[in-house]
Short mmCIF file of C-alpha atoms and ligand atoms in Angstrom, two decimals:
data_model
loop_
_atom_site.label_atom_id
_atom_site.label_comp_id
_atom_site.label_asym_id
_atom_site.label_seq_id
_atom_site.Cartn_x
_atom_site.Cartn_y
_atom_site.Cartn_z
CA UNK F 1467 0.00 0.00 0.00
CA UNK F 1468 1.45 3.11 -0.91
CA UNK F 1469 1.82 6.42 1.57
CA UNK F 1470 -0.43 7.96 -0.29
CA UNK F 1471 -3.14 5.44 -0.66
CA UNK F 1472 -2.97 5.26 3.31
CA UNK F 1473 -2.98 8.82 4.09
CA UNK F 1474 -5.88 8.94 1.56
CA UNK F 1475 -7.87 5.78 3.28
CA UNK F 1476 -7.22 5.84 6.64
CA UNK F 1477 -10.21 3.53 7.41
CA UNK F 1478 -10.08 0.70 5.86
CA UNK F 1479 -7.78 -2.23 6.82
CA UNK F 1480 -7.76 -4.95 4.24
CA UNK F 1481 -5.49 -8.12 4.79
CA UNK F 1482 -4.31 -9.74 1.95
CA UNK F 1483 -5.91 -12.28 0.00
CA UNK F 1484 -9.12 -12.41 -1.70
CA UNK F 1485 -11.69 -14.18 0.68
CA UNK F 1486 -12.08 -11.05 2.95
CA UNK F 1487 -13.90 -7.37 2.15
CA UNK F 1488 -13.93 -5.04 4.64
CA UNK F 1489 -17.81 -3.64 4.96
CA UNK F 1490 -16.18 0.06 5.23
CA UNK F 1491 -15.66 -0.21 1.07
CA UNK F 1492 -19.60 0.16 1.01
CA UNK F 1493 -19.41 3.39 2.94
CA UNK F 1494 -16.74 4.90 2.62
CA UNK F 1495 -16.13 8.52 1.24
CA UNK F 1496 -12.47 8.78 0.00
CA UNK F 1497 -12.87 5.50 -1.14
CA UNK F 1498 -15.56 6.84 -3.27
CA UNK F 1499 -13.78 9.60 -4.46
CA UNK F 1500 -10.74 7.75 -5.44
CA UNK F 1501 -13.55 5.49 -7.35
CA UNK F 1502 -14.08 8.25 -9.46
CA UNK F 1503 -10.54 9.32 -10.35
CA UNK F 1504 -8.44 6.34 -10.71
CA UNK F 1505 -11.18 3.75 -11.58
CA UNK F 1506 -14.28 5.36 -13.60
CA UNK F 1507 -11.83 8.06 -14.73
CA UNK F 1508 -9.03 6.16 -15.26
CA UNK F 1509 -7.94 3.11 -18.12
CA UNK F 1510 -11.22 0.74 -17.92
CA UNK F 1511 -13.41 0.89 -20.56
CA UNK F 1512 -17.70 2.20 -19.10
CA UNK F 1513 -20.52 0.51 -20.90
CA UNK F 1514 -22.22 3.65 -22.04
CA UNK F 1515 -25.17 2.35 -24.40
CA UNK F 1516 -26.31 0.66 -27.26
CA UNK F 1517 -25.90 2.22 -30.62
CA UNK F 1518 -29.49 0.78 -31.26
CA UNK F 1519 -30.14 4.39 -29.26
CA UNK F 1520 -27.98 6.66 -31.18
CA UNK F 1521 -29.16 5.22 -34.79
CA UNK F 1522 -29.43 7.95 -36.92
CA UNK F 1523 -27.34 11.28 -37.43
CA UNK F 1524 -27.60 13.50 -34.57
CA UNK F 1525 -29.14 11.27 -31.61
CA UNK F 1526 -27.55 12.00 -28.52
CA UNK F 1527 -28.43 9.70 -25.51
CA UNK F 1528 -27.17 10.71 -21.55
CA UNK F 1529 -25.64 8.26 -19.37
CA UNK F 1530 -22.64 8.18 -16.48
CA UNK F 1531 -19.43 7.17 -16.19
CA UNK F 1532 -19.14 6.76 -12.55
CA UNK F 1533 -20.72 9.67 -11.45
CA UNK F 1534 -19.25 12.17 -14.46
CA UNK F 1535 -23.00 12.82 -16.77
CA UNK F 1536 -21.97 11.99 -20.07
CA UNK F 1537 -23.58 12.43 -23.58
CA UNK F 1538 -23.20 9.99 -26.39
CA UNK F 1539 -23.80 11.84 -30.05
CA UNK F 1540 -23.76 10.69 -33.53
CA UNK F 1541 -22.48 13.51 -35.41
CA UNK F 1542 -23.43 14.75 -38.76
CA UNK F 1543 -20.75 12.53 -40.24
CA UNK F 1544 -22.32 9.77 -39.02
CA UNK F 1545 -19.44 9.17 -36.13
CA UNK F 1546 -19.92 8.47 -32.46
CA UNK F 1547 -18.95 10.68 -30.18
CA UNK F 1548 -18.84 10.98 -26.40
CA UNK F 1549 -18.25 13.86 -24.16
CA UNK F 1550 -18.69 14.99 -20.62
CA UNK F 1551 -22.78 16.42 -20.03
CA UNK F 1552 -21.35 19.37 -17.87
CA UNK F 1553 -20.97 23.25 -19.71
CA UNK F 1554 -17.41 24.26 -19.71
CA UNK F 1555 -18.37 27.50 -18.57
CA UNK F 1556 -19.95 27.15 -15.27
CA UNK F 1557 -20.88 23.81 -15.16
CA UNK F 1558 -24.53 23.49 -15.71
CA UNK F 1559 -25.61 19.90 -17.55
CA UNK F 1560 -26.45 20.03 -20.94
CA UNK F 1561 -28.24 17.60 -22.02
CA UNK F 1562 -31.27 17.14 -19.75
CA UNK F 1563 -33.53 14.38 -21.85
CA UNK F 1564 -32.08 10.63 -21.76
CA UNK F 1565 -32.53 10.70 -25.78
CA UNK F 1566 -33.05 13.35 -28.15
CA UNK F 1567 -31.98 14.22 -31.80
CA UNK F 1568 -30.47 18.02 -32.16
CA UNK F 1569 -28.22 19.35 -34.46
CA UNK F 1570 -26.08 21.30 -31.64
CA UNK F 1571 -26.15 21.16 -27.65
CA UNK F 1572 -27.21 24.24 -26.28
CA UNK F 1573 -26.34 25.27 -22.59
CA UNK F 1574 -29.88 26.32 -21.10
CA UNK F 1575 -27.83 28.84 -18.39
CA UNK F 1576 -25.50 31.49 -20.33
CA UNK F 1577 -26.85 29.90 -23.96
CA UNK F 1578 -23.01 28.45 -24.97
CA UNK F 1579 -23.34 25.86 -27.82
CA UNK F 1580 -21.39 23.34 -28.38
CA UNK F 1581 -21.55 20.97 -31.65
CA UNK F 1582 -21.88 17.00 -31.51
CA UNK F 1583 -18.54 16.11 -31.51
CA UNK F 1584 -18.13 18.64 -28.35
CA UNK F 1585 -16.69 21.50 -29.51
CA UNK F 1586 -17.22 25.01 -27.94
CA UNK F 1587 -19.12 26.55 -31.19
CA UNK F 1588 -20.15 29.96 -29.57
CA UNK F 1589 -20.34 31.74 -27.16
CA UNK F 1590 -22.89 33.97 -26.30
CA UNK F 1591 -21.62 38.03 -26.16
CA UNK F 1592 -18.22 36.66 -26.48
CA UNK F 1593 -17.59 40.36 -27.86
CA UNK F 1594 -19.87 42.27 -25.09
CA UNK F 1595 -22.80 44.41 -26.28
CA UNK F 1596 -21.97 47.61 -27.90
CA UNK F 1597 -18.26 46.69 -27.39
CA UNK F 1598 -18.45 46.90 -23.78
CA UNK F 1599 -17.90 43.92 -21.61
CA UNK F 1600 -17.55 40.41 -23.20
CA UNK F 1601 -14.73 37.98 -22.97
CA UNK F 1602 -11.36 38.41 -23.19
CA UNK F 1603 -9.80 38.87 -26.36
CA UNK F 1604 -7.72 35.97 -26.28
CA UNK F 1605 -10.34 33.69 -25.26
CA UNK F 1606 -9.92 30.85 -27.48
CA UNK F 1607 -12.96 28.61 -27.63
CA UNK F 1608 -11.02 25.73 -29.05
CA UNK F 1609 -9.36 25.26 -25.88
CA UNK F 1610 -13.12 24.99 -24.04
CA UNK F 1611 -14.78 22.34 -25.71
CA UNK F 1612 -15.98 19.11 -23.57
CA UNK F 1613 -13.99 16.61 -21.90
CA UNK F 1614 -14.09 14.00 -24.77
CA UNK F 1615 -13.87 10.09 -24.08
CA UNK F 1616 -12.78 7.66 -26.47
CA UNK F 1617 -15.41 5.18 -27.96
CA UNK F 1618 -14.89 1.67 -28.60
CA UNK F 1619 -18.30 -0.13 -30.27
CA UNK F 1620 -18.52 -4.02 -29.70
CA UNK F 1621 -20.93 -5.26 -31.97
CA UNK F 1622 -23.73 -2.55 -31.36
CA UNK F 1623 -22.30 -2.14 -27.17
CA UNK F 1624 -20.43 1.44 -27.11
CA UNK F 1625 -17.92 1.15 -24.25
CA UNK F 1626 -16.13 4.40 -23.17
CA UNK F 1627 -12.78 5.67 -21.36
CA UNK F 1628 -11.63 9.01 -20.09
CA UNK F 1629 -8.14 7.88 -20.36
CA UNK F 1630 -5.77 7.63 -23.56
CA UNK F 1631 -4.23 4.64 -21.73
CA UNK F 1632 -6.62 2.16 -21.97
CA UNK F 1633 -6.15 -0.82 -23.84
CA UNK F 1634 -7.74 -1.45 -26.86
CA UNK F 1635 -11.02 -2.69 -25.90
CA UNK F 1636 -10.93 -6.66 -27.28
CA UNK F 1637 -7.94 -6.68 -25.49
CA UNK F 1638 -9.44 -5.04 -22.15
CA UNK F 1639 -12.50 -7.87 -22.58
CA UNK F 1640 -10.07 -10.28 -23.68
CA UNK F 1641 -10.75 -13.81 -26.04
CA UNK F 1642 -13.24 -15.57 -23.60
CA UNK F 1643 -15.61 -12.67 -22.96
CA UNK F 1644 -15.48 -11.13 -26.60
CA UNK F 1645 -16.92 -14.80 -28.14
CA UNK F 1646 -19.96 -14.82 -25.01
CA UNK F 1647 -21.05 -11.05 -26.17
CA UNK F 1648 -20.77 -12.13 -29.55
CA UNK F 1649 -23.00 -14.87 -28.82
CA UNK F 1650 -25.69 -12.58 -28.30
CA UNK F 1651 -25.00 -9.78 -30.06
CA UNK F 1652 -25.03 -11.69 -33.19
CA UNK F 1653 -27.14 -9.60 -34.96
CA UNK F 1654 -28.42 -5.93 -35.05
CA UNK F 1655 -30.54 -4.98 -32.32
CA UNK F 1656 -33.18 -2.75 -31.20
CA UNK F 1657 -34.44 -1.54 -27.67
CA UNK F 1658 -37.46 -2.38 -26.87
CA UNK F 1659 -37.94 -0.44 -22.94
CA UNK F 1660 -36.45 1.02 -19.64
CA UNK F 1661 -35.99 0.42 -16.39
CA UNK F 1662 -34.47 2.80 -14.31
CA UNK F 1663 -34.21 1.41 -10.78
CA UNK F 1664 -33.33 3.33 -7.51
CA UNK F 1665 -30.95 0.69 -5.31
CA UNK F 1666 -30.37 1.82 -1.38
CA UNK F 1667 -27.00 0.29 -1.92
CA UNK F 1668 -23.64 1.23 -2.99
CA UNK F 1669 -22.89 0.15 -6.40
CA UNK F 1670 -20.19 -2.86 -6.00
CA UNK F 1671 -23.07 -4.75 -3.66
CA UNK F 1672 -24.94 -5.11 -6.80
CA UNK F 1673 -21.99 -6.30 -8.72
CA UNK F 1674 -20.83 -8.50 -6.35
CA UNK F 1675 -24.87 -10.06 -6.51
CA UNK F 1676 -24.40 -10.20 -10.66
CA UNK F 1677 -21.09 -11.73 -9.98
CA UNK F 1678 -22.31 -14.50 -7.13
CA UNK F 1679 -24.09 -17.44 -8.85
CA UNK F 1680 -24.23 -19.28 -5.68
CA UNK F 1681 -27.49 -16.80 -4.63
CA UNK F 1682 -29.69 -17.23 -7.65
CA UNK F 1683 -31.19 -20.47 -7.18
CA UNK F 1684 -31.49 -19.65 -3.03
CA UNK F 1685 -32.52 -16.28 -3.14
CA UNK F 1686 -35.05 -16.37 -6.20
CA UNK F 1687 -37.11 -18.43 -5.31
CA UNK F 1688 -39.48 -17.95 -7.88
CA UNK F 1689 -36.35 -19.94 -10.11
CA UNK F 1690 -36.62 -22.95 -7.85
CA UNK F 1691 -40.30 -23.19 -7.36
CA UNK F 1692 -40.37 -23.22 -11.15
CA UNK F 1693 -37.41 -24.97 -12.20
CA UNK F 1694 -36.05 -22.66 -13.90
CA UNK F 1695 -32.26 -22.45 -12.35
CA UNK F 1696 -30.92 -24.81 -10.04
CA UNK F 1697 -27.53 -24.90 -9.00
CA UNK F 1698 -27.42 -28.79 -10.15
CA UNK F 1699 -28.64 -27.65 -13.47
CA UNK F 1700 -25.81 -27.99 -16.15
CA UNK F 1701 -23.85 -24.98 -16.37
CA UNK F 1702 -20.57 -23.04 -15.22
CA UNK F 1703 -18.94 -20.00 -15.08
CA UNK F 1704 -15.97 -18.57 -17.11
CA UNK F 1705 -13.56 -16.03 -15.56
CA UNK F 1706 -11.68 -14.18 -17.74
CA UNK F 1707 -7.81 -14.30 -17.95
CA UNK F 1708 -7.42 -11.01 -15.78
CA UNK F 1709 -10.22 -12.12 -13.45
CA UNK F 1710 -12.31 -9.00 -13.71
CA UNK F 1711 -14.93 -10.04 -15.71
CA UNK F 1712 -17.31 -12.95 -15.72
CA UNK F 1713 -19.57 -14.91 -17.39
CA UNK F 1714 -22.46 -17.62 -15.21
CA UNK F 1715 -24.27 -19.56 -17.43
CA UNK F 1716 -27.21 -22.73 -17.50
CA UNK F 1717 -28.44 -25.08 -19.38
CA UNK F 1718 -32.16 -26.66 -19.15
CA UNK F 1719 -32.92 -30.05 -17.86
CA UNK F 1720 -35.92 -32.01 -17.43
CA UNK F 1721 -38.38 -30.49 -15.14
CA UNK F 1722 -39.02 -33.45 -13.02
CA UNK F 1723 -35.37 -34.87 -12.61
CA UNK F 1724 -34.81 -35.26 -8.73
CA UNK F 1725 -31.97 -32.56 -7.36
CA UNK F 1726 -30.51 -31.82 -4.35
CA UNK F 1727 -33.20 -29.52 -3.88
CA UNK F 1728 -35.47 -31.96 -3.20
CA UNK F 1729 -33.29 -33.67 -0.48
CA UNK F 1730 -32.40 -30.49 1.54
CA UNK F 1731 -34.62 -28.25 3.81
CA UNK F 1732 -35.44 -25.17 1.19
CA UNK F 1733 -37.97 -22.48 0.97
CA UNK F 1734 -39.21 -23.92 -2.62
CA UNK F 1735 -39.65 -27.83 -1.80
CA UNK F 1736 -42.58 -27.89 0.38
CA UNK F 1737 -45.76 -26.79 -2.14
CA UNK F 1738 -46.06 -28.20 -5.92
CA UNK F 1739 -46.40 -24.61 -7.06
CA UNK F 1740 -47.86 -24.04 -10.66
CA UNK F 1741 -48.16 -21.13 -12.32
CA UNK F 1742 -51.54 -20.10 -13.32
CA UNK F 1743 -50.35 -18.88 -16.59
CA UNK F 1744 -46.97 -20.87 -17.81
CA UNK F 1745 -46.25 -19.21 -21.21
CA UNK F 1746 -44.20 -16.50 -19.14
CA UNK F 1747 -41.72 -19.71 -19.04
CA UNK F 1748 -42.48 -20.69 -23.03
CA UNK F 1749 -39.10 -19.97 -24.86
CA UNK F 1750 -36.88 -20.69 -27.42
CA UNK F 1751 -33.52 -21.90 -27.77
CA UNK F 1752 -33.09 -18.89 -30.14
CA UNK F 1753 -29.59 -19.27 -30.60
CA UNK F 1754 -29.16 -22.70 -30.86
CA UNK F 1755 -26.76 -24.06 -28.11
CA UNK F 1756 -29.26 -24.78 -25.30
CA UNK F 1757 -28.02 -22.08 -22.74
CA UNK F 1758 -30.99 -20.94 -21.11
CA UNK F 1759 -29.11 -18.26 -19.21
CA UNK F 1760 -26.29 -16.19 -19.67
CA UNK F 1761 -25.12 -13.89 -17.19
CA UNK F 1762 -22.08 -11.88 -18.64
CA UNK F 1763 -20.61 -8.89 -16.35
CA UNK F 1764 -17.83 -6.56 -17.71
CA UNK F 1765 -15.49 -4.98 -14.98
CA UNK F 1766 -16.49 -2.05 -13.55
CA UNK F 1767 -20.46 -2.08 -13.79
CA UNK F 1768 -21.61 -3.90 -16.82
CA UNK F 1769 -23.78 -6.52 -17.18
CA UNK F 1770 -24.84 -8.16 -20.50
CA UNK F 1771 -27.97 -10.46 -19.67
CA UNK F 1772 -29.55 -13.26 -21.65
CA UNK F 1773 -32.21 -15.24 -19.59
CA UNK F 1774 -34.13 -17.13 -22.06
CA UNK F 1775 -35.29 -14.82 -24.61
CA UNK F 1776 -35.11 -12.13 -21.96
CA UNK F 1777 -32.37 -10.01 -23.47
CA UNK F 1778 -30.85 -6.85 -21.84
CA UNK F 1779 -27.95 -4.54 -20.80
CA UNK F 1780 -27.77 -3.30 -17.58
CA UNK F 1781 -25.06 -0.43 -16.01
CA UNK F 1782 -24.84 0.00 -12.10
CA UNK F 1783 -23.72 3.82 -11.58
CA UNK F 1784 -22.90 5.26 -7.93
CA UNK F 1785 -24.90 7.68 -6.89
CA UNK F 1786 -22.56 8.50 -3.70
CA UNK F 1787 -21.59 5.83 -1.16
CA UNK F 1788 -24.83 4.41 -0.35
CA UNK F 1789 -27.06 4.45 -3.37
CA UNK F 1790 -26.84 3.54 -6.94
CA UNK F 1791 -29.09 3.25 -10.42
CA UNK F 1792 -29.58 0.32 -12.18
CA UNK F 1793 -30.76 1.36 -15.58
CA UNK F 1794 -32.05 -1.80 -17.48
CA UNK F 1795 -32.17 -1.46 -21.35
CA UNK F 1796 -34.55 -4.05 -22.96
CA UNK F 1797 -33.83 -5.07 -26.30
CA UNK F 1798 -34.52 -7.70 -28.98
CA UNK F 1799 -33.36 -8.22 -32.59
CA UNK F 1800 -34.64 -5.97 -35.42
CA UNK F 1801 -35.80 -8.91 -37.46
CA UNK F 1802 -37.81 -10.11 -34.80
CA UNK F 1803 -41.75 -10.96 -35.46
CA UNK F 1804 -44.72 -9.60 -33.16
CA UNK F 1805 -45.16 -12.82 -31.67
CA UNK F 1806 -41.31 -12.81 -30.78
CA UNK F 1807 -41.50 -9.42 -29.13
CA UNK F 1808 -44.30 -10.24 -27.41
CA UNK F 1809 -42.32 -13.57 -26.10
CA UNK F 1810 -39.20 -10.84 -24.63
CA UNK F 1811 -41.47 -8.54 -23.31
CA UNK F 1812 -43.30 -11.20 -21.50
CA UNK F 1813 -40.17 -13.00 -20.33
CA UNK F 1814 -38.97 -9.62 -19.04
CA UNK F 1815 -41.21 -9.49 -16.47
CA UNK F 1816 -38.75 -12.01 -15.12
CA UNK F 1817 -36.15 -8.98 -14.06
CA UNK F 1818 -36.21 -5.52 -13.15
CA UNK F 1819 -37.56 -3.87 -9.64
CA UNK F 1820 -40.48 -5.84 -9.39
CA UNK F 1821 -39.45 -8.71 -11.48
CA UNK F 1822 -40.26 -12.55 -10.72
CA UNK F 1823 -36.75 -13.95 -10.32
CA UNK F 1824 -34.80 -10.39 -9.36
CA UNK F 1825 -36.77 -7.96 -7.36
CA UNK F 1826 -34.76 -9.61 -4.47
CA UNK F 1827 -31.53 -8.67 -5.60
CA UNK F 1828 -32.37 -4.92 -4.89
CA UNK F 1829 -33.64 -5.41 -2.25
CA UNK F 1830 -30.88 -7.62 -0.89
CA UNK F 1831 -28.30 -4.95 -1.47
CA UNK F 1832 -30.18 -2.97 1.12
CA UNK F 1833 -29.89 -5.49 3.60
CA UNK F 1834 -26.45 -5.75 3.53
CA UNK F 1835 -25.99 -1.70 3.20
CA UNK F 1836 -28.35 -1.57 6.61
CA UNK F 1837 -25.72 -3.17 8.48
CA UNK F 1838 -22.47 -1.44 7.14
CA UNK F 1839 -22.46 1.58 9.39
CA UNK F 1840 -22.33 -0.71 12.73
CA UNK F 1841 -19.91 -3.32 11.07
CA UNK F 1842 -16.85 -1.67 12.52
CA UNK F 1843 -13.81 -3.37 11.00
CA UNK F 1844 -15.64 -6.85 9.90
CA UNK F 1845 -15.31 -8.58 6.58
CA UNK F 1846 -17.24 -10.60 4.04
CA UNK F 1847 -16.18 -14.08 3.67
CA UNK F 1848 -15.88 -14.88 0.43
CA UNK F 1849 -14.52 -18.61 0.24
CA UNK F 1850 -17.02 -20.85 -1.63
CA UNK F 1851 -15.42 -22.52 -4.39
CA UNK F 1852 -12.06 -21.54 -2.80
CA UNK F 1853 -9.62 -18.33 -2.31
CA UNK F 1854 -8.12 -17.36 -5.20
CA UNK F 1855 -9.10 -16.88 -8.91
CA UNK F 1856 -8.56 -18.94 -11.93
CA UNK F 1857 -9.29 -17.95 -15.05
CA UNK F 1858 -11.30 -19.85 -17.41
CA UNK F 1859 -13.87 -22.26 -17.54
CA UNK F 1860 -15.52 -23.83 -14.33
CA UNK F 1861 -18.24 -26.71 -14.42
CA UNK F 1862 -19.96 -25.44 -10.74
CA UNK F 1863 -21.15 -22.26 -9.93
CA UNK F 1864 -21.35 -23.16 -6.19
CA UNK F 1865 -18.49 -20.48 -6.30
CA UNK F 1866 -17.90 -17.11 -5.20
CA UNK F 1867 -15.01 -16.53 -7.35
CA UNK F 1868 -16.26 -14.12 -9.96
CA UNK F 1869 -16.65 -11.78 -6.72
CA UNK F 1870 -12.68 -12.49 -5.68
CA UNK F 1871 -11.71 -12.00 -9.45
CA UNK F 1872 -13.39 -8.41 -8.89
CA UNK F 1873 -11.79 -7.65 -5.75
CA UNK F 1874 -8.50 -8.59 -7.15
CA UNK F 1875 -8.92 -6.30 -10.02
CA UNK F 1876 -10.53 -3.19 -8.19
CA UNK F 1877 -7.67 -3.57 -5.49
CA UNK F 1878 -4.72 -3.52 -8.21
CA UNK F 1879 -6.53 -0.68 -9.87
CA UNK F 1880 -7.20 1.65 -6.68
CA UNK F 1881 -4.34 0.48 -5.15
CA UNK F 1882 -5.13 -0.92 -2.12
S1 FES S 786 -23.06 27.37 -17.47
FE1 FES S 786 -23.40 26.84 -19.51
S2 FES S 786 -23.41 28.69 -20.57
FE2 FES S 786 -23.02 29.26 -18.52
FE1 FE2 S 787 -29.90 -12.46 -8.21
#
């Protein structure tokens, strides 16, 4: 740990190894603000949105990076663009609407205007009124156009960095991850809804939930009750060679073969539940390979989710120490039919805030945020499937090592 790092952090007291997280990471204000600087800011690459919702020339859509408001444009060349949402004069956000199409971004305050690749275009009485007042002569308004970010675009995901240092982005994702977004971003897409959902939980809960597939068939209930996902199902999890990112996937089997569920004391064995109306649970083995689920999260806060035909991205942005948003974006393939719409939309009742199989991981989060404050110096254990982090492919996902492989990388990157 360097002198800095500990003059910065003076709270937190992290031993090494992977199977322990102190709770103070969940509360923690410097920590926070170091998030911002050396993590969001620095060489990862932020999910930022589908180009699905920046189609045509002109579109801008708003999103985060961290907590820094950014706008994504297409300018009218055609190229994407991203640049900080914040004026460069006094700081006043730009963009207010989540989409829009506009030929130039106008700031609502002193009326500055800036073009769609974020360059200062004018300035408002930059030369006074009656040759009184006005800016300085040598302002130069090249030198005050918006903090840009490079954009990387993974077959219709636009990822985003502040930094020139980043790697290039199929390098960042590396071989293993690359071919499971492929998978399902095979084909052009197009968004079909929105869900923007408050969490009373600091961000990295949340992606420590995506990145734990030990909960999902103990938490969701609604998955075992159904046999949907069982943790005996066929399935795995692939780590990817620097251990940051993840992918937890499953396979169906027959709905009657005996489990360990059956044989242990859990919520879902007692009642033969049916569901009044099953063709929520009706899909299709769209693309061919039998995997019924595919959870795929990208280090920092990305998650790319397939669960059956239930298709969507999903970014987890701090909204200071103790709360995040989880903005859901629903999409299916632009040569779907009607009836296959209707089949995602259906399906997606699965997920979201209120949804069958995840309204408990937001609420979850909560629980655990709840107890942070009076949690002193105590640590997660994190030791199911063992302590350290191997990349590539894993037949079990009794296993909390997706969650160590994003310890290990937020730790080298922050430095702690
Ligand atoms: S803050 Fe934007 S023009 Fe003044
Ligand atoms: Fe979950």
């Amino acid at each position: 740990m360097s002198q800095t790092v500990a003059n910065d952090l003076p709270g937190i007291h992290w031993p090494a190894g992977l199977n322990r997280v102190p709770y103070q990471v969940y509360s923690d204000e410097a920590l926070a603000r170091r998030e911002q600087s050396v993590l969001f800011e620095g060489p990862v690459w932020s999910f930022l949105c589908l180009e699905a919702e920046v189609p045509n020339v002109n579109d801008v859509a708003t999103t985060f990076v961290g907590e820094a408001p950014v706008i994504v444009a297409r300018d009218p060349d055609g190229n994407l663009n991203a640049f900080e949402n914040r004026c460069a004069h006094r700081g006043a956000l730009l963009c207010l609407k989540s989409h829009d199409n506009t030929r130039r971004i106008s700031c609502v305050y002193h009326n500055w205007v800036y073009d769609l690749k974020g360059n200062l275009t004018s300035v408002t009485f930059q030369k006074g009124i009656h040759g009184k007042g006005g800016m300085p002569a040598d302002f130069d308004r090249q030198q005050h156009g918006l903090r840009r970010l490079l954009v990387a675009n993974v077959n219709g995901l636009l990822f985003g960095t502040f930094s020139t240092n980043a790697p290039p982005i199929e390098e960042y994702l590396g071989p293993e991850i690359l071919k499971r977004i492929k998978r399902v971003m095979h084909k052009p897409v197009k968004v079909l809804g929105y869900i923007d959902q408050g969490l009373p939980s600091n961000w990295k809960l949340y992606m420590e939930n995506v990145k734990d597939p030990y909960h999902a068939s103990l938490l969701h209930t609604f998955f075992t009750t159904f046999k949907l996902n069982r943790l005996s199902q066929p399935g795995g999890i692939v780590v990817s060679e620097s251990g940051a990112h993840h992918v937890s996937y499953s396979m169906l089997e027959g709905r009657d073969k005996a489990s360990e569920y059956e044989k242990t004391e859990l919520r879902a064995k007692k009642e033969d539940y049916r569901l009044a109306d099953p063709t929520i649970l009706d899909g299709v083995d769209e693309i061919g390979d039998g995997i019924s689920l595919q959870i795929l999260a990208v280090f920092p806060n990305f998650i790319l989710q397939q669960i059956q035909n239930a298709l969507a991205v999903r970014k987890v942005l701090p909204k200071g120490v103790a709360k995040s948003d989880l903005i859901w974006t629903h999409f299916g393939y632009v040569d779907d039919d009607a009836k296959m719409t209707e089949t995602r939309l259906k399906q997606s009742n699965l997920v979201g805030p209120a949804g069958y199989i995840s309204m408990e991981d937001g609420a979850v989060g909560g629980f655990i945020q709840r107890t942070v404050a009076g949690a002193g110096d105590s640590k997660e254990i994190i030791e199911m499937g063992g302590r350290g982090v191997e990349a590539g492919l894993h037949d079990t996902r009794a296993t909390e090592m997706p969650i160590r492989g994003f310890w290990q990388e937020y730790r080298a990157r922050m430095g702690i």
